[in-house]
Tab-separated table of C-alpha atoms and ligand atoms in Angstrom:
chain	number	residue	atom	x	y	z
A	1	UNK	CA	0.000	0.000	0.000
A	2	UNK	CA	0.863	3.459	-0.944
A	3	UNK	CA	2.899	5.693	1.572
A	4	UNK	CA	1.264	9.071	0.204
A	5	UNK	CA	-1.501	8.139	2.237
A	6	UNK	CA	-0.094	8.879	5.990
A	7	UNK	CA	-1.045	11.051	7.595
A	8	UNK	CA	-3.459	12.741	4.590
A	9	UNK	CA	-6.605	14.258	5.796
A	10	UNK	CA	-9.639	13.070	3.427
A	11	UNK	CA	-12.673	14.939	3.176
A	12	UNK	CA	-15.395	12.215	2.184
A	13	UNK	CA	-18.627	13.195	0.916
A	14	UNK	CA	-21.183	10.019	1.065
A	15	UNK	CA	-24.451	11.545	-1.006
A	16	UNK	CA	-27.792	9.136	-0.906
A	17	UNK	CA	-27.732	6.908	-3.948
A	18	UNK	CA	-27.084	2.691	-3.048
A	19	UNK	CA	-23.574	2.270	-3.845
A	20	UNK	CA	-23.213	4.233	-0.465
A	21	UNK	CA	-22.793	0.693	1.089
A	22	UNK	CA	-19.334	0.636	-0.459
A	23	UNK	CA	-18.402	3.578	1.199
A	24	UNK	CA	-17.250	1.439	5.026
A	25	UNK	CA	-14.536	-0.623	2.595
A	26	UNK	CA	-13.428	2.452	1.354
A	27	UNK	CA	-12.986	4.425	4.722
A	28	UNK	CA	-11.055	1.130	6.016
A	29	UNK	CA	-8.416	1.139	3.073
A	30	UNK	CA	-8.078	4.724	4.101
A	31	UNK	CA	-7.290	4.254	7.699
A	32	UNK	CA	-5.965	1.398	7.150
A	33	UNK	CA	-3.242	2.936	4.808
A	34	UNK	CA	-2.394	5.950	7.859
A	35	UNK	CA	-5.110	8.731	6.369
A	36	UNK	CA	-7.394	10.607	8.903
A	37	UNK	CA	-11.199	10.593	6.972
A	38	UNK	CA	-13.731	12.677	7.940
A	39	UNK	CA	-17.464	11.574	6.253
A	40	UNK	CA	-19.899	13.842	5.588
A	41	UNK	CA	-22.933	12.272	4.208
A	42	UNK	CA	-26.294	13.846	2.805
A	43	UNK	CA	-29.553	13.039	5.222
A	44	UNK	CA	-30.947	10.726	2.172
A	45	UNK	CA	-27.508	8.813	3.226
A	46	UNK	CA	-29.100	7.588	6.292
A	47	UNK	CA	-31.364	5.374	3.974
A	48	UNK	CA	-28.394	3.536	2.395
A	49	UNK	CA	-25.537	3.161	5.374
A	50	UNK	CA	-25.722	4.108	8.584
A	51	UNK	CA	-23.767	6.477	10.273
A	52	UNK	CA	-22.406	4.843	13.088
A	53	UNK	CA	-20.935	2.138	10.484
A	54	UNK	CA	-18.929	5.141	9.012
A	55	UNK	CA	-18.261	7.130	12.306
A	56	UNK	CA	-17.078	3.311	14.026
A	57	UNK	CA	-14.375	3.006	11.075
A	58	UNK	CA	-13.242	6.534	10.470
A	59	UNK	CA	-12.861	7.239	14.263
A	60	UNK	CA	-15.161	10.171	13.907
A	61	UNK	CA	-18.480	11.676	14.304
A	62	UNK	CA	-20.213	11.605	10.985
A	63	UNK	CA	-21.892	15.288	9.713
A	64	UNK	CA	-25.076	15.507	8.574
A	65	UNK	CA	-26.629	18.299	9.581
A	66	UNK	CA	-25.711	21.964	9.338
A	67	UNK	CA	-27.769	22.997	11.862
A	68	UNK	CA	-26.294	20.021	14.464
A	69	UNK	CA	-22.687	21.054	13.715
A	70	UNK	CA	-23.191	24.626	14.494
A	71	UNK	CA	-25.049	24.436	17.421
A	72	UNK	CA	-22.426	25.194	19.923
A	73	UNK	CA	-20.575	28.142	19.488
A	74	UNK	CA	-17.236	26.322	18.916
A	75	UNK	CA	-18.703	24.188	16.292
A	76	UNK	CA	-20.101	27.935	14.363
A	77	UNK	CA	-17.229	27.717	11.643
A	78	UNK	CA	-16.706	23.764	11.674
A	79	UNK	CA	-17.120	24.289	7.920
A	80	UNK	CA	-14.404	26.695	7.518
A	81	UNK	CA	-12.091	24.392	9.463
A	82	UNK	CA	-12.572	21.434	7.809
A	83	UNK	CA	-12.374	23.133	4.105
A	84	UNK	CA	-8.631	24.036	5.809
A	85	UNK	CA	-8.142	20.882	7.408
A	86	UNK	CA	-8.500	18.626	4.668
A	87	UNK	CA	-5.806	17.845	1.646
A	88	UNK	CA	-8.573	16.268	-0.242
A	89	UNK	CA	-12.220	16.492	-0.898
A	90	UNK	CA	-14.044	13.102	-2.264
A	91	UNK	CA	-17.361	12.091	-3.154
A	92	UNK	CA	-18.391	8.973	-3.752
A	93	UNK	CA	-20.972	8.476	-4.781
A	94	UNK	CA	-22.727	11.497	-6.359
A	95	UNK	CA	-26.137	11.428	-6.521
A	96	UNK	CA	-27.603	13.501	-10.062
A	97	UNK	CA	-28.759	16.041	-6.845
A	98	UNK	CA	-25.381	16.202	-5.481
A	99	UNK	CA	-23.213	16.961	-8.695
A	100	UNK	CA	-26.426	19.597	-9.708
A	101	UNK	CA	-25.800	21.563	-6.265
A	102	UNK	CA	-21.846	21.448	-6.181
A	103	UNK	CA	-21.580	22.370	-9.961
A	104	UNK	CA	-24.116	25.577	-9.050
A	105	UNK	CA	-22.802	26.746	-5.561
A	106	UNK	CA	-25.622	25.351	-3.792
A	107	UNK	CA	-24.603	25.203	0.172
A	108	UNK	CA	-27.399	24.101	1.717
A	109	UNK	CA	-26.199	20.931	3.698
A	110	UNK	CA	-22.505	20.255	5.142
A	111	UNK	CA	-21.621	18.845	1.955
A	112	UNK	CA	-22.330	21.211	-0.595
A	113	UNK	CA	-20.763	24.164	2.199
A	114	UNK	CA	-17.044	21.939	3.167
A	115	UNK	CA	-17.068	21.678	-0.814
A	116	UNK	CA	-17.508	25.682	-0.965
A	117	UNK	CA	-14.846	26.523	1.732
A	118	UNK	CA	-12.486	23.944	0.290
A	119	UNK	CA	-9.133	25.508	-0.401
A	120	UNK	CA	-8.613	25.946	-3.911
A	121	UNK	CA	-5.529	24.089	-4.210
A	122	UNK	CA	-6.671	20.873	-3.337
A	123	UNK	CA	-7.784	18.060	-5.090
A	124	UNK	CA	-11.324	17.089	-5.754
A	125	UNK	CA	-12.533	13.973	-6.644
A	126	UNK	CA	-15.925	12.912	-7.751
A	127	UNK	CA	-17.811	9.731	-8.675
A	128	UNK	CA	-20.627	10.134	-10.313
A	129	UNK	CA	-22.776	6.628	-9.754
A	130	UNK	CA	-26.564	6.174	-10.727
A	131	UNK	CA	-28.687	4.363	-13.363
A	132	UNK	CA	-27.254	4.768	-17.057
A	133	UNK	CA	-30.162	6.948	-18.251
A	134	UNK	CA	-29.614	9.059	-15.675
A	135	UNK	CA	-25.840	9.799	-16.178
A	136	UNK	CA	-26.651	10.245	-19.425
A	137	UNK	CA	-28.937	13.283	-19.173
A	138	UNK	CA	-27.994	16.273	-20.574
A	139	UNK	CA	-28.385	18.286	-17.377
A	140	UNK	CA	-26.384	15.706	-15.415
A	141	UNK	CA	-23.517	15.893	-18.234
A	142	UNK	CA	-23.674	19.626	-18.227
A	143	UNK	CA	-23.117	19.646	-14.469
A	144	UNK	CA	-19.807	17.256	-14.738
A	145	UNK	CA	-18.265	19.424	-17.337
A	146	UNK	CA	-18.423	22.117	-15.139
A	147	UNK	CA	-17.581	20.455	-12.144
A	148	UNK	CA	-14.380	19.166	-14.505
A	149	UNK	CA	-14.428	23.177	-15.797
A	150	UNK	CA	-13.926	24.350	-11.580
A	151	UNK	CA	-10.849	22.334	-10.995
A	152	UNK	CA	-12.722	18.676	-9.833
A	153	UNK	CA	-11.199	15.493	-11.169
A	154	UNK	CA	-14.447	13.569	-11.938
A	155	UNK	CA	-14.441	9.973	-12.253
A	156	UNK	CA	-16.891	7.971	-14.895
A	157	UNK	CA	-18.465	5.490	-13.471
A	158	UNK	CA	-17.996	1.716	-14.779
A	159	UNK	CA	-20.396	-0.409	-17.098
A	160	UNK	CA	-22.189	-3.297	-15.354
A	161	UNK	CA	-24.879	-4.563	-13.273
A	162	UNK	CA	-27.127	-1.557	-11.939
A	163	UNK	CA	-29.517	-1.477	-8.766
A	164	UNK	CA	-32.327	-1.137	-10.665
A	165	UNK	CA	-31.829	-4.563	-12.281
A	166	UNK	CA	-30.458	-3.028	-15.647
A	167	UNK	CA	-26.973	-3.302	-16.852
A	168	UNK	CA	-25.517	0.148	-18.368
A	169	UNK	CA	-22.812	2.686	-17.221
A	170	UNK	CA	-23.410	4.101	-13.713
A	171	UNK	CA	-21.802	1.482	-11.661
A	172	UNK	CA	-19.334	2.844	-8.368
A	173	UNK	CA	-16.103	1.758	-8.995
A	174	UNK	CA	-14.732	-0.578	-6.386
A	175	UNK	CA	-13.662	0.913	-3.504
A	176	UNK	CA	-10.039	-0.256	-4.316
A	177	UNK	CA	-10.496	1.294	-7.529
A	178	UNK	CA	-11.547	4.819	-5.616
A	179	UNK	CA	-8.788	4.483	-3.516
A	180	UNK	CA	-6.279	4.225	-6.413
A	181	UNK	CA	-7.638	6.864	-7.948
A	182	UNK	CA	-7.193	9.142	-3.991
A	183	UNK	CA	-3.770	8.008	-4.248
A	184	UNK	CA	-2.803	9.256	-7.876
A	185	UNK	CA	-4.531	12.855	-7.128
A	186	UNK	CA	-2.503	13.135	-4.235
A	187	UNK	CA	0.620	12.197	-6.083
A	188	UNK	CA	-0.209	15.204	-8.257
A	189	UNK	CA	-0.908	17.099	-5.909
A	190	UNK	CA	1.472	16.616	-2.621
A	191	UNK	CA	5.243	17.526	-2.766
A	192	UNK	CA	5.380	14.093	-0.392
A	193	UNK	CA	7.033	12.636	-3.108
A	194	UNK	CA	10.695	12.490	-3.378
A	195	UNK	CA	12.121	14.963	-6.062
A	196	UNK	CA	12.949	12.217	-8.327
A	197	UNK	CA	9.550	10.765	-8.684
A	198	UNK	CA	7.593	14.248	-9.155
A	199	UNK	CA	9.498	14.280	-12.530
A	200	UNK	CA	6.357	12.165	-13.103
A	201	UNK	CA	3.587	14.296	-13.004
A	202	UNK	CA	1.742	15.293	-16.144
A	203	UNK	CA	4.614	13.365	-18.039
A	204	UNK	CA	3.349	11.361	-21.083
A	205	UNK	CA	4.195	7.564	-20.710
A	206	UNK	CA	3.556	5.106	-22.852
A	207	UNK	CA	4.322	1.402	-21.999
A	208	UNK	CA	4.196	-2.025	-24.414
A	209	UNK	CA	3.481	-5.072	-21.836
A	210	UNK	CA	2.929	-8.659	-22.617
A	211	UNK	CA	2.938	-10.911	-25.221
A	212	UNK	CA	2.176	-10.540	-29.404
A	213	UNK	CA	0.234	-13.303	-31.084
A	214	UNK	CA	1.388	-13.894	-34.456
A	215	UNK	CA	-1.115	-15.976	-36.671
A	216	UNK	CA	-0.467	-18.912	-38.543
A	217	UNK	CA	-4.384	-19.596	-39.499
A	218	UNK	CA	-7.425	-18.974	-37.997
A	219	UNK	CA	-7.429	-21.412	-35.029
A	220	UNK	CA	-3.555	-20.895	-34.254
A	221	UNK	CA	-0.904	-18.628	-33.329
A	222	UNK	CA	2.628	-17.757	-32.319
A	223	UNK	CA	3.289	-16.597	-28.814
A	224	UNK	CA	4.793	-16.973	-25.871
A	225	UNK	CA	4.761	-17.490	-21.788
A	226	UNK	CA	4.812	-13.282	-21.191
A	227	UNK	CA	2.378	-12.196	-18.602
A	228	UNK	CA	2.438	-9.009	-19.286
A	229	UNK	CA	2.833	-8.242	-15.257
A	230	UNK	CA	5.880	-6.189	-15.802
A	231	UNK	CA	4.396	-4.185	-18.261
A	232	UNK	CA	1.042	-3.283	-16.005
A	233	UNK	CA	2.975	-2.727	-12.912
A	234	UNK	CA	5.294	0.005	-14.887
A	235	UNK	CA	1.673	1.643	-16.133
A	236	UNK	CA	0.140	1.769	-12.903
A	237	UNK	CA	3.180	3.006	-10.647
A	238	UNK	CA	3.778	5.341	-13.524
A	239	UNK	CA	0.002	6.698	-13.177
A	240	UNK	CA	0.019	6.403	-9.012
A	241	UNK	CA	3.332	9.272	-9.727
A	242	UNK	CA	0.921	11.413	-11.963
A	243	UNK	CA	1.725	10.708	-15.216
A	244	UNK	CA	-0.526	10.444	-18.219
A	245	UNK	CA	0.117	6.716	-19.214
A	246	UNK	CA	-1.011	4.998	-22.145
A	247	UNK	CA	-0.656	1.020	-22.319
A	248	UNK	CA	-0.314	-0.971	-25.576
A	249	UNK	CA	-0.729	-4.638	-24.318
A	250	UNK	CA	-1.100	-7.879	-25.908
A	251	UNK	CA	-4.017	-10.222	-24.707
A	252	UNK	CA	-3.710	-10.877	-20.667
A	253	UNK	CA	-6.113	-11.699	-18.230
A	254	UNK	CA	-4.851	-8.440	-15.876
A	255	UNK	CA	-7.104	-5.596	-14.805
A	256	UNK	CA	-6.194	-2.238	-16.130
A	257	UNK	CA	-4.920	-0.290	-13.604
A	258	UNK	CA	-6.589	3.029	-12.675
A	259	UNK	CA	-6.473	6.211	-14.942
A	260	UNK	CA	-4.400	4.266	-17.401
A	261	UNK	CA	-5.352	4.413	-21.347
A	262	UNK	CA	-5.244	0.690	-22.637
A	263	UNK	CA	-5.305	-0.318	-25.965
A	264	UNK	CA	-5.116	-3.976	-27.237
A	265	UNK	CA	-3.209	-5.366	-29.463
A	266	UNK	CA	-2.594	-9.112	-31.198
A	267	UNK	CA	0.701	-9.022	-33.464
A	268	UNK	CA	3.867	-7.393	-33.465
A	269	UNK	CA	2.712	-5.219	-36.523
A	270	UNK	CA	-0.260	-4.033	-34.559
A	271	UNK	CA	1.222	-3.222	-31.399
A	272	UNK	CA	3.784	-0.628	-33.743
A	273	UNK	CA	1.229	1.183	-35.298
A	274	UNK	CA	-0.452	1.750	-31.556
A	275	UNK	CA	2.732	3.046	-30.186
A	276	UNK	CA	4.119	4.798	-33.370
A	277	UNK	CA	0.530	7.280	-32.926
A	278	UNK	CA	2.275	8.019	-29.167
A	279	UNK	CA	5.583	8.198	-30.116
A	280	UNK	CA	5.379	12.170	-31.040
A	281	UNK	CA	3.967	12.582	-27.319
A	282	UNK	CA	5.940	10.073	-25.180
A	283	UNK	CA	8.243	11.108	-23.203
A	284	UNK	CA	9.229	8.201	-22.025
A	285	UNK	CA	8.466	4.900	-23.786
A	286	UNK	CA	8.684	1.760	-21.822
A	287	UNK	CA	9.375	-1.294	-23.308
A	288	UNK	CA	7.801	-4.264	-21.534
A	289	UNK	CA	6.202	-6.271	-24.210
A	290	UNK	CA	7.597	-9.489	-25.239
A	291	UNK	CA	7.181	-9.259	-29.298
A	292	UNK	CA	7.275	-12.270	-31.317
A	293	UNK	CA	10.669	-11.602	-33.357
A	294	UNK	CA	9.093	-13.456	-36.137
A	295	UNK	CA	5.701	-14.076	-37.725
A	296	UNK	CA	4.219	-15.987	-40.548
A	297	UNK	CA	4.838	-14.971	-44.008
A	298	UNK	CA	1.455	-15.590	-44.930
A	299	UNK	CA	-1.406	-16.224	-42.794
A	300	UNK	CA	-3.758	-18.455	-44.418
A	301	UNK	CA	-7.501	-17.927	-44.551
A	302	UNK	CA	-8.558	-21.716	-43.443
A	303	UNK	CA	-7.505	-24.043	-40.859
A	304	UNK	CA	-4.261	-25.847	-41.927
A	305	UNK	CA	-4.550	-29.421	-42.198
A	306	UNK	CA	-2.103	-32.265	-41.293
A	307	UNK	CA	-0.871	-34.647	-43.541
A	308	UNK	CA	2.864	-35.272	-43.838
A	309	UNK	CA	5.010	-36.139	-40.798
A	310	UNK	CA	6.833	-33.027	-41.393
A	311	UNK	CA	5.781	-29.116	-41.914
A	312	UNK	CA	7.844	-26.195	-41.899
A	313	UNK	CA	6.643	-22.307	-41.227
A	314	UNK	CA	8.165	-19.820	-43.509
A	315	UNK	CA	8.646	-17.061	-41.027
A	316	UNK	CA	9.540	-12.839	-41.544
A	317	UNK	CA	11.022	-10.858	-39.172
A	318	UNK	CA	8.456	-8.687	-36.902
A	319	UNK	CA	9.357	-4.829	-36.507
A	320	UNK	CA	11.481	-3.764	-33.990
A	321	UNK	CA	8.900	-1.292	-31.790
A	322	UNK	CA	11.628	0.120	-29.412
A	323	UNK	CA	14.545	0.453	-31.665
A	324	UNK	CA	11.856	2.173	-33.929
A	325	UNK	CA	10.836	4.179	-30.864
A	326	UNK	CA	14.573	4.721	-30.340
A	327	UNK	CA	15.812	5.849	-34.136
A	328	UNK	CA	13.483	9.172	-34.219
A	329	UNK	CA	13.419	9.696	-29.999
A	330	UNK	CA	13.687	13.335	-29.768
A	331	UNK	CA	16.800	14.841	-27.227
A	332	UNK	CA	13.229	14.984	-24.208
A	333	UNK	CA	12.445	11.579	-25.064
A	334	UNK	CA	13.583	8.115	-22.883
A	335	UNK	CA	13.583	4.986	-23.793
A	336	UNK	CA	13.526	2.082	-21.645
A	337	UNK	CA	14.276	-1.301	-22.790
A	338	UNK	CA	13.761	-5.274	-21.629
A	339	UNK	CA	16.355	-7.885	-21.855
A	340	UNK	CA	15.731	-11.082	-21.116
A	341	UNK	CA	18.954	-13.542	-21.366
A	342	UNK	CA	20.268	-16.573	-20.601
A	343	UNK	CA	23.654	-16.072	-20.982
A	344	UNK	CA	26.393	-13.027	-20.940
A	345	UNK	CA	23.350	-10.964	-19.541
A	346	UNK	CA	25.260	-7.464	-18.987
A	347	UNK	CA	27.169	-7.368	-22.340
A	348	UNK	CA	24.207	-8.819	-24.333
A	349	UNK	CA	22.164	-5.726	-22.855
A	350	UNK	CA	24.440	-3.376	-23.292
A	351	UNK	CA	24.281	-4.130	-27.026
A	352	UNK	CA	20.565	-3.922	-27.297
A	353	UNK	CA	21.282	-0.680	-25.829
A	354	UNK	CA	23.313	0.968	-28.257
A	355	UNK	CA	21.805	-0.656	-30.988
A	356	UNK	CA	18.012	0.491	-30.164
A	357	UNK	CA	20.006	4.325	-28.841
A	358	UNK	CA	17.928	3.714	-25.511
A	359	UNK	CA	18.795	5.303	-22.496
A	360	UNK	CA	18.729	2.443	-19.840
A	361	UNK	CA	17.708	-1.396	-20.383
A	362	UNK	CA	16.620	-3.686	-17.893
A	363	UNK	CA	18.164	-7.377	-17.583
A	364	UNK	CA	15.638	-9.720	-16.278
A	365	UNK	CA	17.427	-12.937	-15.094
A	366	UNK	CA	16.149	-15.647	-17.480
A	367	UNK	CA	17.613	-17.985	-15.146
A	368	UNK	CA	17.257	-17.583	-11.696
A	369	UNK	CA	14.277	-18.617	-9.523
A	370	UNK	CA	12.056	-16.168	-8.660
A	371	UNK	CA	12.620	-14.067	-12.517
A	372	UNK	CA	11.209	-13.826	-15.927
A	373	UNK	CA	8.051	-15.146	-17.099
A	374	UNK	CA	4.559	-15.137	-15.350
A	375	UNK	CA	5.827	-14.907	-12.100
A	376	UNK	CA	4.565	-12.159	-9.603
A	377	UNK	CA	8.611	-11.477	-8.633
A	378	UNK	CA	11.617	-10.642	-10.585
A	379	UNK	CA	15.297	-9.603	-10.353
A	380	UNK	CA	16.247	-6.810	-12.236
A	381	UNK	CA	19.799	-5.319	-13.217
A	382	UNK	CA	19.360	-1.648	-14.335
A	383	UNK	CA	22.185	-0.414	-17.136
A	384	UNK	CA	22.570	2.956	-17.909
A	385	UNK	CA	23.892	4.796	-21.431
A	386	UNK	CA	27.133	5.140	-19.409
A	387	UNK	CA	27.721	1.934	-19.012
A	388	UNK	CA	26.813	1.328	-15.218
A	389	UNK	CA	25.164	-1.867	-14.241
A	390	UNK	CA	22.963	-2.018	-10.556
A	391	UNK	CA	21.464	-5.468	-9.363
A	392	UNK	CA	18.734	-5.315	-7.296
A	393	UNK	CA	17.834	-8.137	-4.801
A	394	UNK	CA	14.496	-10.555	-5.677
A	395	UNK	CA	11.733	-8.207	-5.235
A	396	UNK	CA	8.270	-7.892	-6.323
A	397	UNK	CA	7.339	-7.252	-9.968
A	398	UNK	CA	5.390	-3.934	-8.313
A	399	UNK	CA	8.590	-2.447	-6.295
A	400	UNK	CA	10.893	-3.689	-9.453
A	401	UNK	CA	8.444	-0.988	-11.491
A	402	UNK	CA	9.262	1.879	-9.094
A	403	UNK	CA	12.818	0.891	-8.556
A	404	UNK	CA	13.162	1.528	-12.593
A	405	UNK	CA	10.806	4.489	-12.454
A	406	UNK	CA	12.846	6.058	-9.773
A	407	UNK	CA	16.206	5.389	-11.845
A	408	UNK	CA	14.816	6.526	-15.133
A	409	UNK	CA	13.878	10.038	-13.481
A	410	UNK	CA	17.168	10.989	-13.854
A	411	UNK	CA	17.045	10.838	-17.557
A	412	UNK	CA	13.817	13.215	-17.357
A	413	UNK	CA	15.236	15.286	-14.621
A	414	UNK	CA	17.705	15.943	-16.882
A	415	UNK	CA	15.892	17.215	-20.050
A	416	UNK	CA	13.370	18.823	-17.370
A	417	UNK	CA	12.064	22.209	-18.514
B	501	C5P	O1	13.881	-9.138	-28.216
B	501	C5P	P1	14.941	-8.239	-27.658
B	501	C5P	O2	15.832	-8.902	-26.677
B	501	C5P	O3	15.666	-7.457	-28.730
B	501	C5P	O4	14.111	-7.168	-26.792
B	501	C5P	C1	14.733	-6.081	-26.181
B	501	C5P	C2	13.751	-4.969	-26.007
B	501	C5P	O5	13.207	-4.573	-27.269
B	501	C5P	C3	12.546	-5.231	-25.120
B	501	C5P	O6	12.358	-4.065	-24.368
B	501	C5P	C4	11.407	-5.465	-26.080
B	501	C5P	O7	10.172	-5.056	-25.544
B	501	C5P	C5	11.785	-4.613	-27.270
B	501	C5P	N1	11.358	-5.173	-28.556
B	501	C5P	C6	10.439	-4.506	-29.343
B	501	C5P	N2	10.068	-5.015	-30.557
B	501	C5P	C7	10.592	-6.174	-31.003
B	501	C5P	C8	11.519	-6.870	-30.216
B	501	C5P	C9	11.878	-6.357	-29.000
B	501	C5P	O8	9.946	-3.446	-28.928
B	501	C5P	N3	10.230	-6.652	-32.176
């Protein structure tokens, strides 16, 4: 779990729609991960989770009412306080009412006033969550694009089974998913982070992860054993730093992680036209992906048969995405490499290196236990353009992502503007 959380003060406005009953799991990650919340529900809340639920977990009273908050004199500016107090203002979920009074200055419950007396520098989150016809109405999209026009960060809600026994868009994301999303806003936001990793923010990334599938026929393919783990865990500790990250993945079974841009791929070919539309923005490109370095010459339109005992594949050579990445990179632009060997490791990487003009490669073991393929851990050795070579011990495939997103800062640091 993420350390930006400790200590953070989270404003969290519960409005009255169902997917309230989310809203316990979600204070509990919070605490759980070191943040003080403070909930602040509407009165329709009541009707969907209680308040002592909420108030149990988050420590604290939960406000309602206005009136009950300011009825002793020490409580008359509890709203001012807590618009200074907090370093984050959330609501999840917002009602159709909710988003109408925040995106017109409406302050007539402790809600819509903490919102008003907010500090402008903080982040706001919102998540929208209610039947699909609803969040499609035109008032209900004119009041998210000017809660997005006031500064709010406002979160779509997901596709899936509704309360109302439809399936559309207007599910809550899970409250994993919110949290994610808490912890990337305050990685924008907070100068927590070290000075190497707010390089990050509003940086265009763009990672390849997994493995191509090159077709032989219609039932059949070339691939191989790449997860793709690597690749995701680069994207989302790339997005949790505030970057803009865009992942071109072959097929894999993982869950996109939040705020990241996925597009899918099948073949080599495929997967370089995706990246060579990002290449002009990138300023770093990541290669993860394990690419088939050959495919079929021709793919043929029917199911091959068998017949004789023998049958060769006339195979081409697939494009080379990062080298391609790497022969027009721009003097701004990094590029990250993958090296998977099983023998002379360092000098085998530090060809790849020159030869794609990247600016770092990473040498996964191919032999040791614990590295490589569709494994959750890996152990990495990080070469630089100079020449320097740092192994790191067996770690997780998550901490191996922000070990090389903390050593490629330097190469943005140093083309920083
Ligand atoms: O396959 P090779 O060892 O050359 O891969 C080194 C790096 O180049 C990896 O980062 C891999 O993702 C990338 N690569 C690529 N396109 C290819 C082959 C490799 O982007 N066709």
């Amino acid at each position: 779990m993420s350390d930006i959380m400790l200590g953070k003060k989270i404003l969290l406005g519960v409005s009255g729609g169902i997917a309230a009953y989310k809203m316990p799991l979600l204070v509990r990650l919070f605490v759980k991960a070191g943040a003080e919340v403070q909930v602040i529900m509407t009165a329709r809340t009541k009707q969907f989770v209680t308040p002592d639920t909420l108030a149990v977990l988050s420590k604290r009273p939960v406000l309602t009412d206005v009136f009950g908050a300011f009825a002793q004199p020490s409580h008359w500016a509890e709203h001012i306080r807590l618009g200074e107090w907090a370093d984050m203002f959330l609501v999840a979920p917002a009602t159709a009412n909710t988003l109408a009074k925040l995106a017109h200055g409406f302050g007539d419950d402790m809600l819509s006033i903490v919102y008003l007396a907010l500090r402008p520098n903080k982040p706001r989150l919102v998540f929208p969550a209610m039947d699909g016809e609803m969040f499609t109405a035109a008032s209900v999209q004119r009041n998210i694009e000017q809660l997005v026009q006031d500064g709010c960060t406002v979160i779509p809600p997901e596709h899936g089974d509704l309360a109302s026994g439809l399936v559309g868009v207007g599910r809550l994301p899970e409250p994993e998913t919110i949290f994610a999303h808490a912890v990337k806003a305050l990685a924008g936001s907070t100068d927590a982070l070290d000075e190497d990793e707010q390089k990050y923010r509003g940086k265009h990334i763009v990672v390849t992860a997994g493995a191509t599938r090159e077709k032989i026929d219609p039932v059949r393919f070339i691939s191989n054993y790449s997860s793709g783990k690597m690749g995701f865990a680069l994207a989302e500790a790339a997005a949790q730093l505030g970057a803009t990250v865009t992942l071109i993945t072959g097929k894999t079974p993982l869950a996109t992680p939040p705020t990241v841009a996925r597009i899918n791929i099948e073949s080599a070919e495929e997967m370089l036209r995706a990246a060579e539309s990002e290449f002009a923005r990138a300023d770093m490109f990541i290669a993860a992906a394990a690419v088939a370095d050959y495919r079929p010459v021709e793919v043929q339109s029917e199911k091959l048969k068998k017949s004789d005992s023998e049958f060769s594949l006339r195979l081409i050579k697939n494009p080379d995405i990062l080298a391609a990445f790497g022969a027009q990179k721009k003097p701004h632009q990094v590029a990250i490499g993958f090296a998977l060997e099983t023998h002379n490791g360092i000098e085998n990487a530090k060809e790849k290196l020159l030869k794609k003009n990247l600016d770092m490669i990473v040498l996964n073991s191919a032999n040791e236990a614990g590295a490589g393929f569709d494994v959750e851990t890996n152990i990495i050795t990080i070469i630089t353009r100079d020449g320097f070579a740092e192994k790191f011990p067996l770690m997780h495939k998550r901490n191996a992502a922000k070990t090389i997103l903390k050593k490629a800062a330097a190469f943005l640091s140093a083309i920083a503007s």
